[in-house]
């Protein structure tokens, strides 16, 4: 009847009042069961509670029971569904959901419930990113862009400017070094973050969405193109040119990003959640700015091509209340709900015309001007999650951190890709 594991609060009292009103009016009450990827104390969870309260106020017959699972939500939900637990809807990173519950056929096709007006209200490409042809199984409600997030004042002190080419990025690194700082930082143990350099360089070389095409050459020869080795070597040049502080190799998340808050490093290639994650340590007046990954000389990709990490909600095929759950997740991307999420959760909106938090202004500009969208890391984690987790990400990290050569990386990717497709037969 209300959100689990909480004391009686004004929210719970309002829910009870709504139920009483619904009962008095003779309306059949519906309790929607929602399993969430957020942890209960997080601002995003609190923002969702506000959105649910707003919805219940307008629909007194609908209340919510929430299980706050954190980032392992989908894993926990799979086990619960197998045991017969009834859940109406859930949320997760869109790429994980696409390769997980959606691929397993657990999601409800809600295409018929989405008219042209609804679709047009969302930022370009967002709704279609996780669609299967013309079938829609989830609705993205949080928009994260992938950019270089940096200290604007430190760049100004170095006399630098946002680079438009990779060579200009290397030049910016040199300028920052002259003022005694490091331009970039990494989290040595987060291979998904580190691989963003490789995936961006491949997309700038071959075009947006090219990672999947390399993987889908079943002979493995896609990885053996000259541009792939060049991209790998370019990532290593960031170390050779001193762009990244040498001690960053040993950083364990979140040690790297903390150096930005402390003023020791200019920035990091990461998602637009960084300003929110560092809000306490960096303070409310930190001079955040962002720029897209620069272009590559002679490459087919554009600097305005964007990698994104959208968070989505899905109605389960086995939902007890599919109609009401679908109506609610459509409401989550309404103008009023998105404004609540932005204000209280400090997130990027997927709806057009909703201003993002001030710290994310450059991210909103990047999203509105995007000429092509691919998912985090080039989308391979979305389409081929097992290969990415067990081969691509860890092998790239070895190369990036200097344990193997670029040639060795390419040889491994080629052989493992061929092996992957042979085993798929």
Short mmCIF file of C-alpha atoms in Angstrom, two decimals:
data_model
loop_
_atom_site.label_atom_id
_atom_site.label_comp_id
_atom_site.label_asym_id
_atom_site.label_seq_id
_atom_site.Cartn_x
_atom_site.Cartn_y
_atom_site.Cartn_z
CA UNK A 1 0.00 0.00 0.00
CA UNK A 2 2.97 2.32 0.34
CA UNK A 3 6.71 2.49 -0.13
CA UNK A 4 8.44 -0.24 1.81
CA UNK A 5 10.81 0.14 4.75
CA UNK A 6 9.81 3.65 5.76
CA UNK A 7 8.27 5.20 8.84
CA UNK A 8 4.87 6.85 8.60
CA UNK A 9 5.57 10.04 6.72
CA UNK A 10 3.45 12.79 5.18
CA UNK A 11 3.78 10.88 1.91
CA UNK A 12 2.38 7.69 3.45
CA UNK A 13 -0.43 9.62 5.07
CA UNK A 14 -1.34 11.16 1.72
CA UNK A 15 -1.35 7.70 0.15
CA UNK A 16 -3.70 6.43 2.87
CA UNK A 17 -5.94 9.42 2.35
CA UNK A 18 -6.00 8.73 -1.39
CA UNK A 19 -6.96 5.12 -0.78
CA UNK A 20 -9.79 6.17 1.51
CA UNK A 21 -11.00 8.65 -1.11
CA UNK A 22 -10.85 5.97 -3.79
CA UNK A 23 -12.77 3.55 -1.59
CA UNK A 24 -15.40 6.19 -0.80
CA UNK A 25 -15.82 6.83 -4.52
CA UNK A 26 -16.22 3.14 -5.23
CA UNK A 27 -13.01 2.98 -7.30
CA UNK A 28 -11.00 -0.24 -7.37
CA UNK A 29 -7.59 0.54 -5.85
CA UNK A 30 -4.44 -0.62 -7.62
CA UNK A 31 -1.07 -1.06 -5.91
CA UNK A 32 1.76 -0.99 -8.45
CA UNK A 33 4.85 -2.97 -7.49
CA UNK A 34 8.01 -1.20 -8.63
CA UNK A 35 11.55 -2.60 -8.33
CA UNK A 36 14.14 0.14 -8.70
CA UNK A 37 17.86 0.46 -9.49
CA UNK A 38 18.20 3.35 -7.02
CA UNK A 39 19.21 3.08 -3.39
CA UNK A 40 16.60 4.59 -1.10
CA UNK A 41 18.73 7.48 0.27
CA UNK A 42 19.79 8.70 -3.20
CA UNK A 43 18.34 11.98 -4.47
CA UNK A 44 17.05 10.23 -7.58
CA UNK A 45 15.01 7.86 -5.42
CA UNK A 46 13.61 10.76 -3.45
CA UNK A 47 12.70 12.49 -6.72
CA UNK A 48 10.86 9.37 -7.91
CA UNK A 49 8.95 9.27 -4.65
CA UNK A 50 7.80 12.82 -5.34
CA UNK A 51 6.71 11.85 -8.85
CA UNK A 52 4.77 8.87 -7.49
CA UNK A 53 3.08 11.10 -4.91
CA UNK A 54 2.09 13.55 -7.66
CA UNK A 55 0.66 10.70 -9.70
CA UNK A 56 -1.33 9.25 -6.79
CA UNK A 57 -2.73 12.70 -6.04
CA UNK A 58 -4.09 12.85 -9.59
CA UNK A 59 -5.07 9.14 -9.61
CA UNK A 60 -6.26 8.28 -6.05
CA UNK A 61 -6.89 4.67 -7.05
CA UNK A 62 -3.20 4.03 -7.79
CA UNK A 63 -0.52 3.62 -5.12
CA UNK A 64 2.99 2.21 -5.15
CA UNK A 65 5.02 -0.44 -3.36
CA UNK A 66 8.72 0.07 -4.07
CA UNK A 67 11.71 -2.19 -3.56
CA UNK A 68 14.91 -0.15 -3.72
CA UNK A 69 17.48 -2.66 -4.96
CA UNK A 70 20.35 -0.47 -6.12
CA UNK A 71 22.38 -1.18 -9.26
CA UNK A 72 21.87 -4.95 -9.07
CA UNK A 73 18.15 -4.48 -9.56
CA UNK A 74 17.84 -6.49 -12.77
CA UNK A 75 19.85 -9.41 -11.37
CA UNK A 76 17.69 -9.56 -8.25
CA UNK A 77 14.52 -9.16 -10.27
CA UNK A 78 15.36 -12.06 -12.59
CA UNK A 79 15.60 -14.41 -9.60
CA UNK A 80 12.36 -13.05 -8.12
CA UNK A 81 10.46 -13.43 -11.38
CA UNK A 82 11.71 -17.01 -11.71
CA UNK A 83 10.29 -17.67 -8.24
CA UNK A 84 6.90 -16.29 -9.28
CA UNK A 85 7.09 -12.84 -7.69
CA UNK A 86 4.71 -10.37 -9.31
CA UNK A 87 6.29 -7.05 -10.26
CA UNK A 88 4.54 -4.46 -12.41
CA UNK A 89 7.46 -2.37 -13.61
CA UNK A 90 11.16 -1.74 -13.03
CA UNK A 91 14.02 0.53 -14.07
CA UNK A 92 17.65 -0.01 -15.06
CA UNK A 93 20.39 1.31 -17.32
CA UNK A 94 18.87 1.04 -20.78
CA UNK A 95 21.74 -0.95 -22.30
CA UNK A 96 21.65 -3.52 -19.49
CA UNK A 97 17.89 -3.81 -19.79
CA UNK A 98 18.08 -4.22 -23.58
CA UNK A 99 20.59 -7.05 -23.27
CA UNK A 100 18.89 -8.54 -20.21
CA UNK A 101 15.16 -8.74 -19.50
CA UNK A 102 14.17 -7.34 -22.88
CA UNK A 103 16.33 -9.86 -24.75
CA UNK A 104 14.86 -12.59 -22.56
CA UNK A 105 11.33 -11.60 -23.61
CA UNK A 106 10.24 -10.43 -20.17
CA UNK A 107 9.17 -6.93 -21.22
CA UNK A 108 5.71 -5.86 -22.38
CA UNK A 109 5.44 -4.34 -25.86
CA UNK A 110 3.83 -0.95 -25.20
CA UNK A 111 4.09 0.42 -28.75
CA UNK A 112 0.32 0.68 -29.19
CA UNK A 113 0.11 2.98 -26.17
CA UNK A 114 2.55 5.55 -27.56
CA UNK A 115 1.05 8.00 -30.02
CA UNK A 116 2.89 10.42 -32.31
CA UNK A 117 2.50 13.30 -29.85
CA UNK A 118 4.16 11.31 -27.07
CA UNK A 119 7.04 10.24 -29.32
CA UNK A 120 7.62 13.76 -30.62
CA UNK A 121 7.88 15.12 -27.07
CA UNK A 122 11.06 13.14 -26.39
CA UNK A 123 14.58 14.16 -27.39
CA UNK A 124 15.56 12.80 -30.82
CA UNK A 125 16.65 9.17 -30.84
CA UNK A 126 15.98 8.51 -27.16
CA UNK A 127 12.89 6.32 -27.53
CA UNK A 128 14.24 4.37 -30.48
CA UNK A 129 17.61 3.58 -28.93
CA UNK A 130 16.28 0.48 -27.16
CA UNK A 131 13.42 -0.35 -29.52
CA UNK A 132 13.29 -3.61 -31.44
CA UNK A 133 12.22 -2.41 -34.84
CA UNK A 134 8.86 -0.70 -34.31
CA UNK A 135 8.30 -2.43 -30.96
CA UNK A 136 8.98 -0.40 -27.80
CA UNK A 137 9.57 -2.22 -24.52
CA UNK A 138 10.98 0.54 -22.33
CA UNK A 139 10.79 4.30 -21.93
CA UNK A 140 14.00 6.24 -21.18
CA UNK A 141 13.42 8.75 -18.40
CA UNK A 142 16.96 9.88 -17.46
CA UNK A 143 19.41 11.18 -20.07
CA UNK A 144 23.15 10.87 -19.46
CA UNK A 145 25.64 12.06 -22.05
CA UNK A 146 29.29 10.96 -22.30
CA UNK A 147 31.69 13.89 -22.53
CA UNK A 148 34.92 15.23 -21.11
CA UNK A 149 33.79 16.84 -17.84
CA UNK A 150 36.26 19.45 -16.68
CA UNK A 151 37.12 22.36 -14.44
CA UNK A 152 36.46 25.45 -16.56
CA UNK A 153 38.67 27.69 -14.40
CA UNK A 154 41.63 25.32 -14.67
CA UNK A 155 41.34 25.22 -18.45
CA UNK A 156 41.22 29.01 -18.52
CA UNK A 157 44.29 29.22 -16.28
CA UNK A 158 46.13 26.96 -18.73
CA UNK A 159 45.09 29.19 -21.63
CA UNK A 160 43.39 26.27 -23.30
CA UNK A 161 40.13 25.78 -25.17
CA UNK A 162 37.81 22.87 -25.81
CA UNK A 163 39.57 20.80 -28.51
CA UNK A 164 37.96 20.00 -31.84
CA UNK A 165 40.55 17.42 -32.95
CA UNK A 166 42.52 14.72 -31.19
CA UNK A 167 45.75 16.61 -31.87
CA UNK A 168 44.24 19.66 -30.16
CA UNK A 169 43.41 17.44 -27.18
CA UNK A 170 47.07 16.47 -26.90
CA UNK A 171 47.99 20.17 -27.14
CA UNK A 172 45.56 20.97 -24.32
CA UNK A 173 47.26 18.30 -22.20
CA UNK A 174 50.60 20.04 -22.69
CA UNK A 175 49.13 23.41 -21.73
CA UNK A 176 47.67 22.03 -18.50
CA UNK A 177 50.98 20.38 -17.61
CA UNK A 178 52.68 23.78 -17.81
CA UNK A 179 50.57 25.02 -14.88
CA UNK A 180 51.56 21.98 -12.83
CA UNK A 181 48.38 19.92 -13.23
CA UNK A 182 47.24 16.82 -15.08
CA UNK A 183 44.72 17.26 -17.87
CA UNK A 184 42.92 13.94 -17.46
CA UNK A 185 42.34 11.22 -14.91
CA UNK A 186 41.03 7.66 -15.03
CA UNK A 187 39.77 5.06 -12.58
CA UNK A 188 42.35 2.31 -13.08
CA UNK A 189 39.96 -0.46 -12.06
CA UNK A 190 36.92 0.66 -14.09
CA UNK A 191 37.50 -0.86 -17.51
CA UNK A 192 34.12 0.34 -18.83
CA UNK A 193 35.13 3.96 -18.21
CA UNK A 194 38.61 3.52 -19.66
CA UNK A 195 37.28 1.85 -22.78
CA UNK A 196 35.38 5.05 -23.61
CA UNK A 197 38.59 6.33 -25.21
CA UNK A 198 38.80 3.33 -27.52
CA UNK A 199 35.11 3.28 -28.45
CA UNK A 200 35.08 7.01 -29.20
CA UNK A 201 38.19 6.81 -31.35
CA UNK A 202 36.67 3.92 -33.32
CA UNK A 203 33.43 5.84 -33.79
CA UNK A 204 35.26 8.98 -34.84
CA UNK A 205 37.22 6.84 -37.34
CA UNK A 206 34.43 4.66 -38.74
CA UNK A 207 31.26 6.54 -37.75
CA UNK A 208 28.59 6.38 -35.06
CA UNK A 209 27.50 2.83 -34.24
CA UNK A 210 30.54 1.26 -35.89
CA UNK A 211 31.51 -0.88 -32.89
CA UNK A 212 28.70 -3.35 -33.61
CA UNK A 213 29.78 -3.63 -37.26
CA UNK A 214 33.31 -4.54 -36.19
CA UNK A 215 31.93 -7.19 -33.88
CA UNK A 216 29.51 -8.56 -36.48
CA UNK A 217 32.28 -9.51 -38.90
CA UNK A 218 32.09 -13.17 -37.88
CA UNK A 219 35.56 -13.91 -39.21
CA UNK A 220 37.06 -11.55 -36.61
CA UNK A 221 38.74 -9.59 -39.41
CA UNK A 222 36.81 -6.44 -38.55
CA UNK A 223 39.17 -5.81 -35.65
CA UNK A 224 42.20 -6.26 -37.91
CA UNK A 225 41.58 -3.11 -39.92
CA UNK A 226 44.40 -0.59 -39.68
CA UNK A 227 42.15 2.02 -38.05
CA UNK A 228 41.45 -0.23 -35.07
CA UNK A 229 45.12 -0.63 -34.20
CA UNK A 230 45.62 3.09 -34.75
CA UNK A 231 42.78 3.84 -32.32
CA UNK A 232 44.34 1.54 -29.71
CA UNK A 233 47.72 3.23 -30.12
CA UNK A 234 46.12 6.67 -29.85
CA UNK A 235 44.73 5.75 -26.46
CA UNK A 236 48.24 4.82 -25.34
CA UNK A 237 49.53 8.18 -26.59
CA UNK A 238 47.54 9.82 -23.81
CA UNK A 239 50.01 8.24 -21.38
CA UNK A 240 53.03 8.94 -23.58
CA UNK A 241 52.10 12.63 -23.83
CA UNK A 242 51.51 12.95 -20.10
CA UNK A 243 47.79 13.68 -20.46
CA UNK A 244 47.00 11.26 -17.64
CA UNK A 245 48.94 11.27 -14.37
CA UNK A 246 51.05 8.11 -14.06
CA UNK A 247 49.72 7.26 -10.60
CA UNK A 248 46.18 7.05 -12.03
CA UNK A 249 46.97 3.49 -13.13
CA UNK A 250 46.56 2.40 -9.53
CA UNK A 251 43.46 4.43 -8.73
CA UNK A 252 40.45 2.55 -7.43
CA UNK A 253 37.08 4.18 -8.04
CA UNK A 254 36.27 6.90 -7.00
CA UNK A 255 39.84 8.05 -6.26
CA UNK A 256 40.34 9.38 -9.78
CA UNK A 257 37.34 11.66 -9.97
CA UNK A 258 38.11 13.04 -6.53
CA UNK A 259 41.29 14.60 -7.95
CA UNK A 260 39.04 16.82 -10.09
CA UNK A 261 37.15 18.02 -7.03
CA UNK A 262 40.48 18.72 -5.32
CA UNK A 263 41.74 20.77 -8.27
CA UNK A 264 44.64 18.45 -9.14
CA UNK A 265 43.18 17.29 -12.45
CA UNK A 266 41.29 19.21 -15.13
CA UNK A 267 38.77 16.54 -16.17
CA UNK A 268 37.63 13.04 -17.04
CA UNK A 269 35.89 11.28 -19.94
CA UNK A 270 32.74 9.98 -18.28
CA UNK A 271 28.96 10.29 -18.05
CA UNK A 272 27.10 13.46 -17.09
CA UNK A 273 26.39 11.97 -13.67
CA UNK A 274 29.85 13.17 -12.56
CA UNK A 275 28.81 16.64 -11.31
CA UNK A 276 26.09 15.02 -9.18
CA UNK A 277 28.47 12.36 -7.83
CA UNK A 278 30.99 15.05 -6.89
CA UNK A 279 28.47 17.61 -5.65
CA UNK A 280 29.48 17.25 -2.00
CA UNK A 281 33.26 17.13 -2.46
CA UNK A 282 33.43 19.72 -5.26
CA UNK A 283 30.84 22.05 -3.76
CA UNK A 284 27.85 23.83 -5.31
CA UNK A 285 29.92 26.47 -7.13
CA UNK A 286 32.38 24.22 -8.92
CA UNK A 287 32.92 25.56 -12.48
CA UNK A 288 31.73 22.52 -14.46
CA UNK A 289 31.88 22.45 -18.25
CA UNK A 290 31.96 19.67 -20.82
CA UNK A 291 33.06 19.06 -24.41
CA UNK A 292 32.43 16.17 -26.76
CA UNK A 293 35.16 13.75 -27.77
CA UNK A 294 37.11 15.46 -30.56
CA UNK A 295 37.19 14.43 -34.21
CA UNK A 296 39.88 12.29 -35.82
CA UNK A 297 41.67 13.49 -38.95
CA UNK A 298 40.12 11.83 -42.00
CA UNK A 299 37.52 10.04 -39.89
CA UNK A 300 33.89 9.45 -40.88
CA UNK A 301 32.49 10.27 -37.43
CA UNK A 302 31.52 13.74 -36.25
CA UNK A 303 32.28 15.47 -32.98
CA UNK A 304 28.54 15.93 -32.57
CA UNK A 305 27.97 12.15 -32.63
CA UNK A 306 27.17 11.29 -29.04
CA UNK A 307 27.46 8.31 -26.74
CA UNK A 308 24.71 8.22 -24.14
CA UNK A 309 23.64 6.17 -21.12
CA UNK A 310 19.89 6.44 -20.72
CA UNK A 311 17.97 4.97 -17.78
CA UNK A 312 14.70 3.29 -18.68
CA UNK A 313 11.50 1.94 -17.17
CA UNK A 314 9.92 -1.30 -18.37
CA UNK A 315 6.55 -2.89 -17.70
CA UNK A 316 6.90 -6.64 -17.12
CA UNK A 317 4.96 -9.01 -19.33
CA UNK A 318 3.69 -10.76 -16.19
CA UNK A 319 2.55 -7.51 -14.51
CA UNK A 320 -0.64 -7.73 -12.50
CA UNK A 321 -1.53 -4.16 -13.51
CA UNK A 322 -0.03 -3.59 -16.99
CA UNK A 323 -2.39 -0.80 -18.05
CA UNK A 324 -1.80 1.29 -14.94
CA UNK A 325 1.96 0.63 -14.98
CA UNK A 326 2.19 1.71 -18.63
CA UNK A 327 0.24 4.86 -17.89
CA UNK A 328 2.58 5.71 -15.03
CA UNK A 329 5.85 5.26 -16.93
CA UNK A 330 4.41 7.48 -19.66
CA UNK A 331 3.68 10.03 -16.94
CA UNK A 332 7.31 9.87 -15.75
CA UNK A 333 8.34 11.60 -19.00
CA UNK A 334 5.60 14.22 -18.80
CA UNK A 335 6.64 17.84 -18.50
CA UNK A 336 5.74 18.13 -14.80
CA UNK A 337 7.35 14.83 -13.77
CA UNK A 338 10.55 15.52 -15.68
CA UNK A 339 10.84 18.93 -14.03
CA UNK A 340 10.49 17.27 -10.62
CA UNK A 341 13.19 14.72 -11.48
CA UNK A 342 15.54 17.48 -12.68
CA UNK A 343 14.97 19.65 -9.63
CA UNK A 344 15.14 16.96 -6.96
CA UNK A 345 17.27 14.31 -8.66
CA UNK A 346 19.69 16.59 -10.55
CA UNK A 347 19.42 14.50 -13.71
CA UNK A 348 19.20 15.14 -17.45
CA UNK A 349 15.67 14.97 -18.89
CA UNK A 350 14.62 12.88 -21.88
CA UNK A 351 11.76 15.25 -22.71
CA UNK A 352 12.19 18.22 -25.01
CA UNK A 353 11.90 21.68 -23.50
CA UNK A 354 12.79 20.72 -19.92
CA UNK A 355 15.86 22.59 -18.67
CA UNK A 356 18.58 20.40 -17.15
CA UNK A 357 20.47 21.43 -13.99
CA UNK A 358 22.84 24.35 -14.55
CA UNK A 359 25.92 22.13 -14.10
CA UNK A 360 24.68 19.95 -16.98
CA UNK A 361 24.02 22.77 -19.46
CA UNK A 362 26.76 21.55 -21.82
CA UNK A 363 25.31 18.04 -21.70
CA UNK A 364 21.87 19.29 -22.67
CA UNK A 365 23.39 21.22 -25.57
CA UNK A 366 25.23 18.08 -26.72
CA UNK A 367 22.02 16.03 -26.54
CA UNK A 368 20.00 18.60 -28.49
CA UNK A 369 22.66 18.87 -31.23
CA UNK A 370 23.52 15.16 -31.53
CA UNK A 371 23.95 13.98 -35.12
CA UNK A 372 24.10 10.32 -34.12
CA UNK A 373 23.47 8.33 -30.94
CA UNK A 374 25.18 5.20 -29.71
CA UNK A 375 25.09 3.68 -26.29
CA UNK A 376 27.77 3.87 -23.60
CA UNK A 377 31.02 2.38 -24.89
CA UNK A 378 29.76 2.38 -28.47
CA UNK A 379 26.79 0.14 -27.77
CA UNK A 380 28.62 -3.20 -27.70
CA UNK A 381 27.71 -3.74 -24.06
CA UNK A 382 24.06 -3.40 -25.05
CA UNK A 383 24.12 -5.85 -27.95
CA UNK A 384 26.90 -8.19 -26.82
CA UNK A 385 27.08 -7.83 -23.03
CA UNK A 386 28.88 -11.12 -22.33
CA UNK A 387 31.61 -10.55 -24.94
CA UNK A 388 32.12 -6.98 -23.72
CA UNK A 389 32.37 -8.00 -20.07
CA UNK A 390 34.63 -11.03 -20.52
CA UNK A 391 36.79 -10.05 -23.52
CA UNK A 392 36.65 -6.51 -24.85
CA UNK A 393 36.68 -4.44 -21.65
CA UNK A 394 39.28 -6.41 -19.66
CA UNK A 395 41.59 -6.95 -22.67
CA UNK A 396 41.45 -3.29 -23.62
CA UNK A 397 42.21 -2.30 -20.03
CA UNK A 398 45.33 -4.50 -20.09
CA UNK A 399 46.52 -2.73 -23.22
CA UNK A 400 45.56 0.73 -21.96
CA UNK A 401 47.45 0.22 -18.70
CA UNK A 402 50.53 -1.12 -20.48
CA UNK A 403 50.33 -4.85 -19.75
CA UNK A 404 49.97 -5.90 -23.39
CA UNK A 405 50.57 -4.23 -26.76
CA UNK A 406 48.02 -2.90 -29.23
CA UNK A 407 48.91 -5.73 -31.60
CA UNK A 408 48.22 -8.28 -28.88
CA UNK A 409 44.86 -6.67 -28.15
CA UNK A 410 43.84 -6.81 -31.82
CA UNK A 411 44.91 -10.45 -32.14
CA UNK A 412 42.85 -11.40 -29.08
CA UNK A 413 39.77 -9.53 -30.24
CA UNK A 414 39.95 -11.12 -33.69
CA UNK A 415 40.35 -14.67 -32.40
CA UNK A 416 37.77 -14.33 -29.62
CA UNK A 417 35.24 -12.78 -31.98
CA UNK A 418 35.62 -15.66 -34.44
CA UNK A 419 35.30 -18.11 -31.54
CA UNK A 420 32.19 -16.28 -30.28
CA UNK A 421 30.38 -16.64 -33.60
CA UNK A 422 31.44 -20.25 -34.08
CA UNK A 423 29.91 -21.10 -30.71
CA UNK A 424 26.72 -19.25 -31.66
CA UNK A 425 26.00 -21.68 -34.48
#
